[in-house]
Amino acid sequence: EPDILRTKTVEIANSLIKKKCTIVFMADLHLPISKRLERKLQNALIKSKPEILLIGGDFSCYTTEASYSIEKLKMLARYGKVIMVLGNTDLCGSRQCVYCAMKYPIDRLDRLPATILRNDSIVMPDLGIKVFGLDDPVTNQDDTTVIRSVQGPYYTILLLHSVYKLTDDQKQRFDLICSGHSHGGQVFFLRPFLHMFDNTIDQRYVGGFYTVQKTILAVTTGIGTSLLPIRMGVPPEIMVIHLRK
């Protein structure tokens, strides 16, 4: 099922949201993906008409050419504002972002067709939304100082590659958390045993929408594949999140 694309949808109402908007959340593309799957992704974006595209890490793979990844970011940017964090396969051996190390010096990040949040945040005042982005927790690049104080009259979103380090207290500081990394196991019968293969996966949250007190946790099973180019019972997916006042 590596070329099937599933869409999971949720609608969220919150008084802090100033303007109705749609977010498409995706992660773990592990570029490259097939042309067929890329066309399905583009069609899904045309249909959902997002204002914002959130990418939860592992957009690229260790061996992906940075120029190719940037080309695909430009493609996605045609459909909405792209905000992304890095995952473990977006980082090269020096633990630097592949886009910085291979293509773009750090002082030229603003020229990328996406906003990369590396332990930082961005405010969209017209929408009433603030997005916090943690750098990759799997390779210990995350600095939770940025999420110690989540204040302001905004609907708050935390974007990160994996939630396995987050405490319940940290989760409850946000209205919405978007995460990936698990791939849902890629093969359905592996889902109950993921923690045995990878201790950077929280077995409680391997794919779907969850509620932690008042926080909605969206964990996508991703689009691409890792290790083996197969998916069984866990097709590629995107999450479409409709926000309204």
Phi, psi and omega in degrees: 000026185288348181250007174272143177236120179257147177243126173253134187234141174218147176244131184234130176249133180207136184294341180282342181285123185275330187215136178301133179207164179239133176245133169253124180250132178216161178201168171055050174287329181047055183310147005275157170247167183292155177300322180297315179292323178297319178297319178295322177296315179297318178297321179294324179289321176299319182290319186277338177051060183283147168278328185229138171245120176257133179240120187265040173091166184055040174294318179255181173234164184310323186263001181288132176295133181301323181297324178292316179299318180293322175301318181287328174296320177298321178299313181294325183295345176291342186256351180167174179288124183264123175236130186219158169240169181263149172245181185297329180272359172273354185254139177272183185301332180276005181065024173259153177301132181301328181290326178284312189290324187260335189229313188241118172302157186301330181279002178244015180301331182291351178270351178292151179280026180205155172266116178263117179265115178243087186058054185212181180215163178219139181251136172243085189298330180293334179262345184075032185237139172234125181252124174259139179233121176267138175293170191304117178284336183295324179256018175062036176267354184283142176231104187284002175305324184294340182250013178292323181234104180254092185235166178114158183278055184234154167283121190257135179235132174252124179247125179202165186283320181217142182266006192296337180269343187290134173278164177298324178298317178294320179299320187285357177282347187244156175279324183217136175238132180241124185215163178224231172082323188286333187061008185061017182089345185067326176238125194304324185282356176271347187305317181292349187242013186300321183297339179285334181263334186212110182279005175262016175245130175275111186300338180288338187227084183251354177165124178127191178256131181232162176237126175241100189057244180262003182268135173264127180249117180253113179245112181272146177275002170086180184245314184271196180228161178226147181068296178239140183278053181227151169220139180219111182076002178225073184291159173306147183211158165235158176247128178253119185244114179263119179253136177213162181287000000 
